[in-house]
């Protein structure tokens, strides 16, 4: 949240007086002047960002110029400086767009996501990389992993968990065999809407939606549309696409899908939980240095012996390293053996996490660092 405080150096002396009715043309003249300054400063910033690019030397592609740890530091400073009236979310969004445009001066990043256009994954891509990145809609989460691994996309954005519905297991399972690294996380507040061609609730006899979307809105649909058929599809956007071509069909999807597929809102937001949030991971081919507030995702293969899991967790707990997630999945090709996905605070190159990982490694359990990355900012 934006912090309220008394004015500080740099606060414009021309802030509008609220008591008297201001003169519209005078106020607009002020805004014109400020816009001119902002534009000049953005151009100056873009020139400096170009210099940074040169300072990095001759690199092969856009992906080589991208620095998520630096972007996180810039955005944290934006939040720290914010005295309102705009919220932290809004300011972070604006500054992300500026950095996205600055980076795209070299060449836009190519980001794979679960398509088609209009999915929440696409929203997560633009939330994290800004609109100067080039989104690449793909057919499945597996394809996102494949295209990043093959170098056809610079990064991928894949859903990993929802605050109400839990883990997206297909994503975790792909990490069991993939060489890719986790380079970031994105949290997206998910608002679901009932959408249709006509916008009339009385026309609806069938509802298309991704199984997660149908589950997130189960309470609402049972109350308001009891007995209506629910048809699971591969993505919310696919549901919107199908609803576009039938009078008696509706889709449950986000606002972006409504715009992309030309549907009207019947109702919404209709998610049962008001804090409905999906967490996405950014996957890439390289590791990045610490940003100052990082999280690390570990994949631990534990051999079948007494106290094996304790042996992994104890060195973390002893050093006061907080763990905010642990999840087990059956190991591929090893019946009744489990792999543990563990998220902990800190960066794997820094103490105390580095020391804990060294100690765990000495027990003979296989510990893979899937990635250390900046904690999501707003
Ligand atoms: O600082 C850098 O390394 C830059 O390339 C500049 C900049 C920015 O616009 O601030 C742009 C892209 C990077 O991902 C990080 C930051």
Short mmCIF file of C-alpha atoms in Angstrom, two decimals, residues 9 49 67 70 116 121 160 166 168 180 190 220 224 259 267 273 366:
data_model
loop_
_atom_site.label_atom_id
_atom_site.label_comp_id
_atom_site.label_asym_id
_atom_site.label_seq_id
_atom_site.Cartn_x
_atom_site.Cartn_y
_atom_site.Cartn_z
CA UNK A 9 12.00 17.12 -1.14
CA UNK A 49 19.47 1.97 -20.41
CA UNK A 67 18.49 -8.69 -15.35
CA UNK A 70 18.10 -5.45 -11.01
CA UNK A 116 -4.60 -19.10 -26.67
CA UNK A 121 -1.08 -16.94 -18.16
CA UNK A 160 2.14 -23.54 -10.31
CA UNK A 166 -3.76 -25.88 -4.67
CA UNK A 168 -0.97 -27.46 -10.65
CA UNK A 180 15.21 -25.48 -16.91
CA UNK A 190 -7.70 -13.96 -10.57
CA UNK A 220 -21.64 -19.29 -7.43
CA UNK A 224 -27.27 -18.99 -9.63
CA UNK A 259 -12.24 -8.41 -24.83
CA UNK A 267 -21.89 -11.50 -13.97
CA UNK A 273 -12.94 -16.86 -2.60
CA UNK A 366 20.17 -35.45 -4.22
#
